[in-house]
PDB file of C-alpha atoms in Angstrom:
ATOM      1  CA  UNK A   2     143.579 187.404 183.065  1.00 78.00           C
ATOM      2  CA  UNK A   3     140.728 186.943 186.066  1.00 81.00           C
ATOM      3  CA  UNK A   4     141.348 190.880 186.613  1.00 88.00           C
ATOM      4  CA  UNK A   5     140.246 192.267 183.750  1.00 92.00           C
ATOM      5  CA  UNK A   6     137.498 189.289 183.607  1.00 92.00           C
ATOM      6  CA  UNK A   7     136.244 191.321 187.249  1.00 91.00           C
ATOM      7  CA  UNK A   8     136.488 194.387 186.138  1.00 93.00           C
ATOM      8  CA  UNK A   9     134.752 193.947 183.109  1.00 95.00           C
ATOM      9  CA  UNK A  10     131.996 192.431 185.287  1.00 94.00           C
ATOM     10  CA  UNK A  11     132.522 195.332 187.567  1.00 95.00           C
ATOM     11  CA  UNK A  12     131.738 197.876 184.058  1.00 96.00           C
ATOM     12  CA  UNK A  13     128.639 196.241 183.234  1.00 96.00           C
ATOM     13  CA  UNK A  14     127.448 195.941 186.785  1.00 95.00           C
ATOM     14  CA  UNK A  15     128.091 200.172 187.123  1.00 96.00           C
ATOM     15  CA  UNK A  16     126.643 200.399 183.584  1.00 97.00           C
ATOM     16  CA  UNK A  17     123.344 198.511 183.875  1.00 96.00           C
ATOM     17  CA  UNK A  18     122.638 200.245 187.103  1.00 94.00           C
ATOM     18  CA  UNK A  19     123.156 203.758 185.518  1.00 96.00           C
ATOM     19  CA  UNK A  20     120.818 202.184 182.708  1.00 97.00           C
ATOM     20  CA  UNK A  21     118.146 201.800 184.912  1.00 94.00           C
ATOM     21  CA  UNK A  22     118.812 204.675 187.399  1.00 94.00           C
ATOM     22  CA  UNK A  23     117.786 206.708 184.196  1.00 96.00           C
ATOM     23  CA  UNK A  24     114.656 204.958 183.896  1.00 96.00           C
ATOM     24  CA  UNK A  25     112.964 204.862 187.002  1.00 95.00           C
ATOM     25  CA  UNK A  26     114.017 208.907 186.700  1.00 95.00           C
ATOM     26  CA  UNK A  27     112.118 209.034 183.474  1.00 95.00           C
ATOM     27  CA  UNK A  28     108.929 207.203 184.468  1.00 96.00           C
ATOM     28  CA  UNK A  29     108.707 209.224 187.694  1.00 95.00           C
ATOM     29  CA  UNK A  30     109.293 212.233 185.840  1.00 94.00           C
ATOM     30  CA  UNK A  31     106.436 211.248 182.932  1.00 95.00           C
ATOM     31  CA  UNK A  32     104.129 209.756 185.167  1.00 95.00           C
ATOM     32  CA  UNK A  33     103.670 212.358 187.836  1.00 95.00           C
ATOM     33  CA  UNK A  34     103.969 215.051 185.202  1.00 93.00           C
ATOM     34  CA  UNK A  35     106.983 217.203 186.366  1.00 92.00           C
ATOM     35  CA  UNK A  36     108.421 220.007 184.607  1.00 91.00           C
ATOM     36  CA  UNK A  37     111.933 219.620 184.628  1.00 88.00           C
ATOM     37  CA  UNK A  38     112.740 223.175 183.098  1.00 90.00           C
ATOM     38  CA  UNK A  39     110.938 224.789 186.366  1.00 88.00           C
ATOM     39  CA  UNK A  40     111.389 222.956 190.072  1.00 85.00           C
ATOM     40  CA  UNK A  41     111.091 225.972 192.075  1.00 89.00           C
ATOM     41  CA  UNK A  42     108.698 225.057 195.104  1.00 88.00           C
ATOM     42  CA  UNK A  43     106.420 227.626 194.027  1.00 89.00           C
ATOM     43  CA  UNK A  44     106.179 226.258 190.459  1.00 90.00           C
ATOM     44  CA  UNK A  45     105.494 222.344 192.179  1.00 91.00           C
ATOM     45  CA  UNK A  46     102.153 221.162 192.363  1.00 93.00           C
ATOM     46  CA  UNK A  47     100.759 218.307 194.770  1.00 94.00           C
ATOM     47  CA  UNK A  48     101.242 215.369 192.554  1.00 95.00           C
ATOM     48  CA  UNK A  49     104.955 217.053 191.482  1.00 94.00           C
ATOM     49  CA  UNK A  50     105.767 217.113 195.460  1.00 93.00           C
ATOM     50  CA  UNK A  51     104.472 212.953 195.628  1.00 95.00           C
ATOM     51  CA  UNK A  52     106.311 211.998 192.486  1.00 95.00           C
ATOM     52  CA  UNK A  53     109.962 214.006 193.905  1.00 93.00           C
ATOM     53  CA  UNK A  54     108.947 212.331 197.373  1.00 95.00           C
ATOM     54  CA  UNK A  55     108.457 208.955 195.603  1.00 96.00           C
ATOM     55  CA  UNK A  56     111.854 209.324 193.624  1.00 94.00           C
ATOM     56  CA  UNK A  57     113.908 210.412 196.490  1.00 95.00           C
ATOM     57  CA  UNK A  58     112.375 208.343 199.078  1.00 96.00           C
ATOM     58  CA  UNK A  59     110.319 205.278 198.307  1.00 96.00           C
ATOM     59  CA  UNK A  60     112.195 204.585 195.956  1.00 95.00           C
ATOM     60  CA  UNK A  61     115.671 203.960 197.046  1.00 95.00           C
ATOM     61  CA  UNK A  62     113.964 202.340 200.304  1.00 97.00           C
ATOM     62  CA  UNK A  63     112.673 199.607 198.158  1.00 96.00           C
ATOM     63  CA  UNK A  64     116.448 199.193 196.459  1.00 94.00           C
ATOM     64  CA  UNK A  65     117.959 198.927 200.069  1.00 96.00           C
ATOM     65  CA  UNK A  66     115.029 196.338 201.122  1.00 98.00           C
ATOM     66  CA  UNK A  67     116.377 194.725 197.642  1.00 96.00           C
ATOM     67  CA  UNK A  68     119.742 193.933 198.693  1.00 94.00           C
ATOM     68  CA  UNK A  69     118.983 193.289 201.914  1.00 96.00           C
ATOM     69  CA  UNK A  70     116.689 190.619 201.259  1.00 97.00           C
ATOM     70  CA  UNK A  71     119.763 189.023 198.860  1.00 94.00           C
ATOM     71  CA  UNK A  72     122.476 189.221 201.211  1.00 91.00           C
ATOM     72  CA  UNK A  73     120.377 187.585 203.346  1.00 91.00           C
ATOM     73  CA  UNK A  74     119.232 184.845 200.838  1.00 90.00           C
ATOM     74  CA  UNK A  75     123.099 183.834 199.798  1.00 88.00           C
ATOM     75  CA  UNK A  76     123.358 180.744 200.526  1.00 83.00           C
ATOM     76  CA  UNK A  77     127.433 181.792 202.215  1.00 83.00           C
ATOM     77  CA  UNK A  78     126.894 180.834 206.218  1.00 83.00           C
ATOM     78  CA  UNK A  79     127.525 177.532 207.669  1.00 86.00           C
ATOM     79  CA  UNK A  80     128.392 174.116 206.932  1.00 89.00           C
ATOM     80  CA  UNK A  81     128.957 175.634 203.201  1.00 87.00           C
ATOM     81  CA  UNK A  82     131.112 178.984 204.244  1.00 89.00           C
ATOM     82  CA  UNK A  83     133.838 176.582 205.942  1.00 92.00           C
ATOM     83  CA  UNK A  84     133.335 174.304 202.619  1.00 92.00           C
ATOM     84  CA  UNK A  85     134.498 177.188 200.764  1.00 91.00           C
ATOM     85  CA  UNK A  86     137.386 178.677 203.139  1.00 93.00           C
ATOM     86  CA  UNK A  87     138.574 174.675 202.641  1.00 94.00           C
ATOM     87  CA  UNK A  88     138.513 175.095 198.942  1.00 94.00           C
ATOM     88  CA  UNK A  89     139.783 178.280 198.549  1.00 94.00           C
ATOM     89  CA  UNK A  90     142.737 177.287 201.180  1.00 93.00           C
ATOM     90  CA  UNK A  91     143.564 174.214 198.647  1.00 93.00           C
ATOM     91  CA  UNK A  92     144.131 176.181 196.035  1.00 92.00           C
ATOM     92  CA  UNK A  93     146.297 178.770 197.542  1.00 91.00           C
ATOM     93  CA  UNK A  94     148.958 175.638 198.913  1.00 90.00           C
ATOM     94  CA  UNK A  95     148.444 174.657 195.000  1.00 88.00           C
ATOM     95  CA  UNK A  96     149.258 178.185 193.530  1.00 86.00           C
ATOM     96  CA  UNK A  97     152.262 178.531 195.914  1.00 85.00           C
ATOM     97  CA  UNK A  98     153.709 175.373 194.987  1.00 74.00           C
TER      98      UNK A  98
END
């Protein structure tokens, strides 16, 4: 059924996003030599602090910008939007019959 397909695709997207976030976290921790056992402010060096700032600041900004760009480029407006609405109306009328 269609609901199962939607649920399956949603699950794949969630798992993929989790995997990507753990990958980015691991890369940042390794690149900036962050000691995961001692994250007190006194124990952080300048390079560690820069890595954490990139992790919680720059990377989310880049991901949000990428998402907004994808939404902007999505071709569903104007004539294309009206065409899709008409097709949905026709499909709904066929399903009611």
